[in-house]
Structure formats: structure tokens, C-alpha cells
Short mmCIF file of C-alpha atoms in Angstrom, two decimals:
data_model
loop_
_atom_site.label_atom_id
_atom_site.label_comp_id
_atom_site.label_asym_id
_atom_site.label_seq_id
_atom_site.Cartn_x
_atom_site.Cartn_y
_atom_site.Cartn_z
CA UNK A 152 33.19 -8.42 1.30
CA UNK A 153 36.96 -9.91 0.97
CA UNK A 154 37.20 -13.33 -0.32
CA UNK A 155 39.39 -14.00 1.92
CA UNK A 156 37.54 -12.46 4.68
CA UNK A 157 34.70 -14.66 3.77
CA UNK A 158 36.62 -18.04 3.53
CA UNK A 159 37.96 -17.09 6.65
CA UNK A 160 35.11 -17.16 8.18
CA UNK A 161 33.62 -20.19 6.32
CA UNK A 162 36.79 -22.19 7.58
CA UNK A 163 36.34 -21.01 10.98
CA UNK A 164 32.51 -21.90 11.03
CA UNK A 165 33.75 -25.43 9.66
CA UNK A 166 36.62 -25.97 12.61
CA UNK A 167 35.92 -29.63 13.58
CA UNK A 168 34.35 -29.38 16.94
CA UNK A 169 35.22 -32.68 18.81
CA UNK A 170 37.25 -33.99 21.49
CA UNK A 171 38.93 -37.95 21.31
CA UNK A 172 38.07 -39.17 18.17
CA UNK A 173 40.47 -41.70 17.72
CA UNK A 174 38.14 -44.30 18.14
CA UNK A 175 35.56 -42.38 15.67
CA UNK A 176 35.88 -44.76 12.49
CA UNK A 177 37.98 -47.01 10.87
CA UNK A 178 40.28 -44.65 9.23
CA UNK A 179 40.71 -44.77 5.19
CA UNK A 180 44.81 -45.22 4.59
CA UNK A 181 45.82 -42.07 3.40
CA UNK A 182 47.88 -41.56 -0.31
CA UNK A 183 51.00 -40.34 -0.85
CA UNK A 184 52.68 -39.99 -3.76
CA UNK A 185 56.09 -39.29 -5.33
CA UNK A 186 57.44 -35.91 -6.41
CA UNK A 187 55.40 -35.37 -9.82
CA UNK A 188 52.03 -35.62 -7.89
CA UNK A 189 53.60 -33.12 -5.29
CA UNK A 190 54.52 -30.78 -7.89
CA UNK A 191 50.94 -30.84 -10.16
CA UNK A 192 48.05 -29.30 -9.06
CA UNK A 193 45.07 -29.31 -11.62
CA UNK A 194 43.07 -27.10 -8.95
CA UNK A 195 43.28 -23.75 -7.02
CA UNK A 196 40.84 -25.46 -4.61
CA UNK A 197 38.74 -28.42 -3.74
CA UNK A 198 36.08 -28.33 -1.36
CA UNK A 199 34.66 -31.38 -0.14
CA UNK A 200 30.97 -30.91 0.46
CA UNK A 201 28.58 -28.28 -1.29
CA UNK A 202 26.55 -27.48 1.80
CA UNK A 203 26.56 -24.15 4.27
CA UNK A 204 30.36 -23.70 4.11
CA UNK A 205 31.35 -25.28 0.95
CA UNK A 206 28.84 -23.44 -0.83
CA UNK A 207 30.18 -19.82 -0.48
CA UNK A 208 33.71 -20.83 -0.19
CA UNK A 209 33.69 -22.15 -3.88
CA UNK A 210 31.79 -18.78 -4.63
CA UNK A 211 34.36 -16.78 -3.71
CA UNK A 212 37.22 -18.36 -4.67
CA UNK A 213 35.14 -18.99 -8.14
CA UNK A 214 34.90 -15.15 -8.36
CA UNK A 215 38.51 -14.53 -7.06
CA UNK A 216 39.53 -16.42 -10.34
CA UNK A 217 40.84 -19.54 -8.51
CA UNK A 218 40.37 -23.20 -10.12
CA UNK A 219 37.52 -24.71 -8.27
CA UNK A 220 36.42 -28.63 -7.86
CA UNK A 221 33.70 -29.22 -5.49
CA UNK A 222 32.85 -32.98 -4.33
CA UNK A 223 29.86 -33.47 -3.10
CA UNK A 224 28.17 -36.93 -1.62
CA UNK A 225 24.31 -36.19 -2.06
CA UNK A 226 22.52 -36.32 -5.25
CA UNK A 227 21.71 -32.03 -4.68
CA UNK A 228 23.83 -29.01 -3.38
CA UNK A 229 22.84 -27.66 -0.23
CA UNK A 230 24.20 -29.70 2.87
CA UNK A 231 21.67 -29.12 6.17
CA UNK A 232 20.22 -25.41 4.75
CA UNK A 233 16.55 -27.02 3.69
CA UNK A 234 16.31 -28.26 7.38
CA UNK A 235 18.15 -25.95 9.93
CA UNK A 236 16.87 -22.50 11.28
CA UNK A 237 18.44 -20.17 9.19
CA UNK A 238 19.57 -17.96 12.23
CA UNK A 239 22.86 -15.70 12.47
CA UNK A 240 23.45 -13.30 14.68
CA UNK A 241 25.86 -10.57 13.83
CA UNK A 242 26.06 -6.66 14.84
CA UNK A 243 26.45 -3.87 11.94
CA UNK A 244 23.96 -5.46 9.62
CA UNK A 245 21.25 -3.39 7.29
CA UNK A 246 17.97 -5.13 9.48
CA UNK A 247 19.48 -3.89 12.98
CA UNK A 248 20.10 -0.40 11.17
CA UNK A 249 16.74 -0.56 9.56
CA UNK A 250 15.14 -0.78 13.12
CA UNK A 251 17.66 1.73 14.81
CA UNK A 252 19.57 -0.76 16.80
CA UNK A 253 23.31 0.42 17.36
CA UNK A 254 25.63 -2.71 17.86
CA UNK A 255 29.16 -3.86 17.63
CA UNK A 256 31.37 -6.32 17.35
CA UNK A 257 32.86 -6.14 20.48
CA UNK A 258 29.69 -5.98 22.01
CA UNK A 259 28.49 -9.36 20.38
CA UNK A 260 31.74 -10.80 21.58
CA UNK A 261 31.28 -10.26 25.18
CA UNK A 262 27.90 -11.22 24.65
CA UNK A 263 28.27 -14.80 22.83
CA UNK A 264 31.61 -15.14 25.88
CA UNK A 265 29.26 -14.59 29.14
CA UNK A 266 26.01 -16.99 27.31
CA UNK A 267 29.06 -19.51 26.80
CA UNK A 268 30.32 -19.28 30.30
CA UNK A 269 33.92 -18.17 28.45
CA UNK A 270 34.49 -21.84 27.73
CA UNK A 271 34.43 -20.75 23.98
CA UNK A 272 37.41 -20.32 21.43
CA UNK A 273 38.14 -16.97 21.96
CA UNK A 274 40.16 -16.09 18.89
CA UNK A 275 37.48 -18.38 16.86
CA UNK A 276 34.91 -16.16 18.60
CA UNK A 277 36.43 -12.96 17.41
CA UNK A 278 36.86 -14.49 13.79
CA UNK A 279 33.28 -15.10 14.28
CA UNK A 280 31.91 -11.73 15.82
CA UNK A 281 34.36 -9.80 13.23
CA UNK A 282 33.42 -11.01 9.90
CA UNK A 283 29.69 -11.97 10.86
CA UNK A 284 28.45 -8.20 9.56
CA UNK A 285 29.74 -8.73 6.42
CA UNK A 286 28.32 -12.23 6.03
CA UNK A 287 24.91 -11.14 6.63
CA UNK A 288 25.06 -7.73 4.72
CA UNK A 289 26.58 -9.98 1.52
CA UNK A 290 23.48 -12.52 1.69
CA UNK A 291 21.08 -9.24 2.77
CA UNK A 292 22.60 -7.72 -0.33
CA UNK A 293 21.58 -10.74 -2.53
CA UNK A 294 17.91 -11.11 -1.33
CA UNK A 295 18.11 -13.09 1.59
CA UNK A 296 14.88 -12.11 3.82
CA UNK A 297 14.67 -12.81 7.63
CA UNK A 298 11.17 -12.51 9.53
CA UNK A 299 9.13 -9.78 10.12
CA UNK A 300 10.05 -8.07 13.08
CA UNK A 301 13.61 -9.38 13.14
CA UNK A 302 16.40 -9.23 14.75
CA UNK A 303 15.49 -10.15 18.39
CA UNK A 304 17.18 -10.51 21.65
CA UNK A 305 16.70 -14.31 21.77
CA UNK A 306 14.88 -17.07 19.79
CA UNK A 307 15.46 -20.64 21.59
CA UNK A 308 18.09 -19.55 22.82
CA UNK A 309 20.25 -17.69 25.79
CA UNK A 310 19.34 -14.19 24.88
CA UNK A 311 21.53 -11.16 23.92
CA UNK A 312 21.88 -8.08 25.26
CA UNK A 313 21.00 -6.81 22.24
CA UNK A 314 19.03 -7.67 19.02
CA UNK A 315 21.00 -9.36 16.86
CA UNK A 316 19.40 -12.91 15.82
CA UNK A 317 18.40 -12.77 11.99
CA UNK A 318 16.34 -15.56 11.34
CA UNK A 319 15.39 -16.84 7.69
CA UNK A 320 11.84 -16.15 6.94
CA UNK A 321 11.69 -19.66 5.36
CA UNK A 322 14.82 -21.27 7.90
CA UNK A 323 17.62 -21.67 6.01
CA UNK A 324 16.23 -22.53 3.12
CA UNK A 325 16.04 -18.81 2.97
CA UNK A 326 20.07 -18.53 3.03
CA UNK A 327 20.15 -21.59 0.29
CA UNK A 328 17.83 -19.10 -1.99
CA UNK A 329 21.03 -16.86 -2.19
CA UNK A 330 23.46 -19.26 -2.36
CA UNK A 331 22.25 -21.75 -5.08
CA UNK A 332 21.72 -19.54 -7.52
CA UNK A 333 25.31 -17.64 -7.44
CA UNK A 334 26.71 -21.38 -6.93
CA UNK A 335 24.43 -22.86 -10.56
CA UNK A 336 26.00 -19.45 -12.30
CA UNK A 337 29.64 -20.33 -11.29
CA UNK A 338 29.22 -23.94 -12.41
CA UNK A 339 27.41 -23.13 -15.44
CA UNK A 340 29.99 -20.80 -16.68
CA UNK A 341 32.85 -23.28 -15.63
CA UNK A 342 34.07 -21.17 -12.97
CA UNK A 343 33.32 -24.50 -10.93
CA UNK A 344 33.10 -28.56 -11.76
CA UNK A 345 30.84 -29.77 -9.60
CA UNK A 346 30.80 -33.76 -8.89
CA UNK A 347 27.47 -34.56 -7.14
CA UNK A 348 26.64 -38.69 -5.63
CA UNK A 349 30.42 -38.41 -5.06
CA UNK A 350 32.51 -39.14 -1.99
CA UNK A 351 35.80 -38.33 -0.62
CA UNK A 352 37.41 -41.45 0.63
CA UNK A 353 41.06 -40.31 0.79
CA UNK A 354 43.03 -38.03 0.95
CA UNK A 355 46.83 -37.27 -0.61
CA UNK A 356 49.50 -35.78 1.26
CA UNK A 357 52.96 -35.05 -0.61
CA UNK A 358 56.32 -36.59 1.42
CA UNK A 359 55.56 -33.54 4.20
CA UNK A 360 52.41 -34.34 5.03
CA UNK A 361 50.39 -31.75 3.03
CA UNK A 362 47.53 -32.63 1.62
CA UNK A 363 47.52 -32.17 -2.14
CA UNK A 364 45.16 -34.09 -3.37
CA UNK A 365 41.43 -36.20 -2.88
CA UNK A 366 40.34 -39.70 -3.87
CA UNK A 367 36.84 -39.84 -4.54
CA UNK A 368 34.64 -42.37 -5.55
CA UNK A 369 31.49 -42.09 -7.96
CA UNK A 370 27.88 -43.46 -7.32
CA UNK A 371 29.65 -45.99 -9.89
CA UNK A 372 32.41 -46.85 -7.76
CA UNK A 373 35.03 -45.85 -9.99
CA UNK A 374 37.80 -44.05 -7.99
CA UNK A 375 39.72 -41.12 -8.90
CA UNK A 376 42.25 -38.85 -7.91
CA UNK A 377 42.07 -34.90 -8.31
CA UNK A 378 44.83 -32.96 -6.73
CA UNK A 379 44.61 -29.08 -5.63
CA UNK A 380 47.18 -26.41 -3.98
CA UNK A 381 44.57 -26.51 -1.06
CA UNK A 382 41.61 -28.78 -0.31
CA UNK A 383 38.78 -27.77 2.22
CA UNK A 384 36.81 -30.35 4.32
CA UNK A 385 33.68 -28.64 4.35
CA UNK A 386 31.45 -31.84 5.02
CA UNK A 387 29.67 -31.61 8.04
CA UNK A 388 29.21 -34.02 10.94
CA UNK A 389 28.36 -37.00 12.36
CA UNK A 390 25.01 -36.34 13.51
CA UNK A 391 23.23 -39.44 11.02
CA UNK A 392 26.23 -42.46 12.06
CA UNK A 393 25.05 -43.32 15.11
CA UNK A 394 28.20 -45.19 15.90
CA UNK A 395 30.51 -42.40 15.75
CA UNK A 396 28.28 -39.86 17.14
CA UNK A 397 28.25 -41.95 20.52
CA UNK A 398 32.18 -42.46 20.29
CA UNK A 399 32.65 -39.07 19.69
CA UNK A 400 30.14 -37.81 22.35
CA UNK A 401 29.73 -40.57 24.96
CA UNK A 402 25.65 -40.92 24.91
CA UNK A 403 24.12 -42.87 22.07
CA UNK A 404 22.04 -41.23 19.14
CA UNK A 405 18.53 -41.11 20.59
CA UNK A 406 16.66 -40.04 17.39
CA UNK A 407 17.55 -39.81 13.87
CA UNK A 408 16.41 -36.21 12.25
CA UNK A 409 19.94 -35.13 11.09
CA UNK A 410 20.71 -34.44 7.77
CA UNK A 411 20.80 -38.49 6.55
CA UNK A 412 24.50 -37.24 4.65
CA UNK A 413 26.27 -35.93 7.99
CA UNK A 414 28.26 -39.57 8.11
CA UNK A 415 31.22 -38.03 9.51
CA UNK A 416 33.49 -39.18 6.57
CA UNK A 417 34.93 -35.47 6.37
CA UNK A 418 36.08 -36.15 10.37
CA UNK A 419 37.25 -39.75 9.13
CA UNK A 420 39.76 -37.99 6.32
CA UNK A 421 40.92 -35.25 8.72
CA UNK A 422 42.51 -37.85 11.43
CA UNK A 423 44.03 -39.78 9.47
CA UNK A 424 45.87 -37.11 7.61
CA UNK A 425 47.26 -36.25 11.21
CA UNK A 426 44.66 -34.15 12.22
CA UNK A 427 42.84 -33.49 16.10
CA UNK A 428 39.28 -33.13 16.73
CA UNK A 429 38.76 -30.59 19.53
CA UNK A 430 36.26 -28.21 20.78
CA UNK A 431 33.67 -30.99 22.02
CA UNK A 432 34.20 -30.05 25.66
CA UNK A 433 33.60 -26.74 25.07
CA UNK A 434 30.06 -27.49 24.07
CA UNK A 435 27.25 -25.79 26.52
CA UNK A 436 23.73 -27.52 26.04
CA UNK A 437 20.57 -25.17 25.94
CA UNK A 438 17.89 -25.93 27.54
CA UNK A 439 14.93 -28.62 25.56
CA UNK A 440 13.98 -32.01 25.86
CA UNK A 441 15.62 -35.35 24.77
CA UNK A 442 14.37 -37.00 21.56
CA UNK A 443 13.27 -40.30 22.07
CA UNK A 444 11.80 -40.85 18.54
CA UNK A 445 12.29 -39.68 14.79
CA UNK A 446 8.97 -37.57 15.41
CA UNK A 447 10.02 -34.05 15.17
CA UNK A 448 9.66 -31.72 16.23
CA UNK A 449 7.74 -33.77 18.96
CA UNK A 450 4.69 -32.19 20.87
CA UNK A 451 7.28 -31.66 24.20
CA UNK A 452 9.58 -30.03 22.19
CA UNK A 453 6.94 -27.63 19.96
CA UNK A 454 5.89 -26.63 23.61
CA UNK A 455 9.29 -25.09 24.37
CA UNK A 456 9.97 -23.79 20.63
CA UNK A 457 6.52 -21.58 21.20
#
């Protein structure tokens, strides 16, 4: 697989997905800087947060010979992977072949457009559908294992038309097997510098507005500026700030199971380097119960999940 293919898709799975955020947080004021801090660049690339996008982006662009610098806010690498599903679904990939199963990506596209009601991004969607096979062949390639019997029409959710849901055999922690160990071989042979219990706070745009540069800030405090030809906000959500998930969303956070890191900071940085949040409307709920306590998953809920 491309790296570029695979970033692609990375930065496509990482579009911020949110409709009028201005009144999300208090945004942090945004650096700029003269000509000389336009003109360096100590990195190729630096991704801010080390979690299901982050991780593989730096991978790649590691392996691609690129200068990497990866922020990341939590003590471990990782992001949401030891406590979401693990499921993909993509066509072309060695389990459907395995169990005879003849799919496309065309097919998967008109299938994720009718579940979605063709409210979706359609040229995300194709991104999506498109570079899936390879995603899943890559991690298939380095050991990851879905379970037995997979992939399947449908797994709590709107089923396909075909079988196409791989689903880690341990959730995602299944994906993070791959992942962590190709990320701990990149940083230990310096192909990245990883800085973990750090935060972006801002970030630098050169007299155009492009952003060349982040400020982070150390479990010390101590501030400091790296600057990079591109930076990726690969940080996640805002599903553990209650405050900004109910100004983003317009119902308030009924239960807290979210990754306790998704703060929203990455959203934070993006607007007020000029950026929109979009794609919230296009959201269509499945079908399962409202949490109304930090018990999950609660005995409602395991009824539907079985």
C-alpha cells in the first residue's frame, strides 16, 4: 500500500465531523511569526495525537523517509483502540476471499450511500470505500486477526448487502497489536520523536495563514515550539468535555465512557486557525438505548448488542 494512499485515507477518516462550533471552546490565540520561522521547518511532519489515525500516518511517512514529530497528550500511544470495536468494513480483503465472497468497491459504496440515506460525503465515501481494501489487507498482512467466522453482513449495525464487517477478535485492541509495534520500531530507530503527557495548545501559521508550526506544552508546563512543512490534527473528539460535546451537538453528555483524552483540543486548534467544523448534520443515529449512567455497557444495552 501507497503512503500516500494510506495518509489519504487516515486524513479522510480524521475529517472533523461537526456542524457550528463557534461556540465550542474558548479558542487558544493562534502564533504567527516573521519570515525566518516561515522559512525553517525542523520536520517533514507533525501529527498531533498517536491514536487510530496518528498512529499509521507517522508509520508511513516514517517509512517514506519523512521527518516525523508526534505529540501526544496521554501518558501511552494508542488513542480509543483499547476500547472501541475494532470493526472495518472494506471489499477486496484476504478474509472475504478466504470465505469466497466476491465484493467491490463500488458495491460497498452504494451500500454504505442507501444505509446513510445519501446524506453522506460522497467523495469522502469513495476515499473511504477505495482505499479501505488496502487498509485491511496491510494490517491482515501484519497479523491483525478478526473473529472466527468473520466478515458478516451486519454486527450492531444497518446491514450490508454483502459481508464485509471485519471485526477484531480482541476489538481494536486487535488493530493496536499491529500498529504499536511498527510505531515502537520507528521511534526506536529515530525514524520518529515521540513526546507523550504532551499537548498541543497552539498552533503557528506563517503571514498566509499556513500552519507551520505547534506549541505544545509538557506535563511540566514548559512550552515549546516545533515547526513542520505540514502538521496533522489527528486528536480525536470531544466525546469526554461535556461542555463542548453539548455545544457542538445540542443534547448534553448523558454518560461518561469516552476515551477520558477526547477533550476536543484538536477541534479547539483547527477553528481558530480559520478552520469549519462540518459533517455533524450528516450524522444518522442507529438504533440502541440512551446512557443514563457510566455503567457500560448497561444491562439494556447488552440486550441489544446480543
Amino acid at each position: 500500500m501507497k503512503r500516500r494512499e494510506f495518509v489519504g485515507a487516515v486524513t479522510a477518516a480524521s475529517t472533523l465531523a461537526a456542524a457550528g462550533a463557534a461556540r465550542a471552546a474558548a479558542a487558544p490565540a493562534v502564533q504567527t511569526r516573521d519570515r525566518r520561522a516561515e522559512l525553517r521547518s525542523d520536520w517533514d511532519l507533525i501529527v498531533i495525537g498517536a491514536g487510530t489515525a496518528g498512529m499509521p500516518a507517522a508509520i508511513f511517512a516514517a517509512e517514506a523517509g519523512a521527518r516525523v514529530l508526534v505529540i501526544e497528550r496521554s501518558p501511552v500511544v494508542g488513542g480509543t483502540l483499547d476500547r472501541s470495536t475494532g470493526q472495518i468494513s472494506a471489499s477486496r480483503t484476504v478474509f472475504q476471499q478466504a470465505k469466497g465472497i466476491v465484493d467491490s468497491p463500488d458495491e460497498h459504496y452504494a451500500d454504505n450511500m442507501r444505509i446513510n440515506d445519501w446524506t453522506a460525503d460522497a467523495a469522502l465515501t469513495r476515499l473511504f470505500v477505495d482505499e479501505a481494501p488496502d487498509t485491511v489487507n496491510w494490517l491482515a498482512a501484519n497479523g491483525f486477526q478478526v473473529i472466527e467466522g468473520d466478515p458478516v453482513k451486519s454486527k450492531g449495525h444497518d446491514p450490508f448487502t454483502i459481508a464485509r464487517y471485519q471485526n477484531g477478535s480482541e476489538g481494536g485492541k486487535s488493530i493496536l497489536a499491529v500498529m504499536k509495534p511498527l510505531f515502537d520500531a520507528a521511534v526506536k530507530a529515530g525514524k520518529i520523536s515521540l513526546k507523550l503527557e504532551t499537548g498541543a495548545v497552539d498552533l503557528v501559521q506563517d503571514s498566509a495563514g499556513a500552519v507551520v508550526g505547534v506549541v505544545s506544552e509538557g506535563a511540566s508546563g514548559q512550552r515549546e515550539e516545533s515547526f513542520g512543512r505540514k502538521v496533522l490534527i489527528a486528536s480525536g473528539g470531544c466525546a469526554a468535555n461535556a461542555r463542548m460535546f453539548e455545544d457542538l451537538h445540542g443534547v448534553p453528555l448523558t454518560a461518561e465512557i469516552a476515551y477520558p483524552w477526547s477533550q476536543g483540543q484538536g477541534l479547539t486548534l483547527a477553528l481558530a486557525a480559520g478552520g469549519v467544523l462540518r459533517g455533524g448534520d450528516k450524522y444518522v443515529p442507529l438504533y440502541g438505548t440512551l446512557l443514563e449512567s457510566d455503567n457500560f455497557p448497561s444491562a439494556s444495552l447488552s440486550g441489544i448488542l446480543c
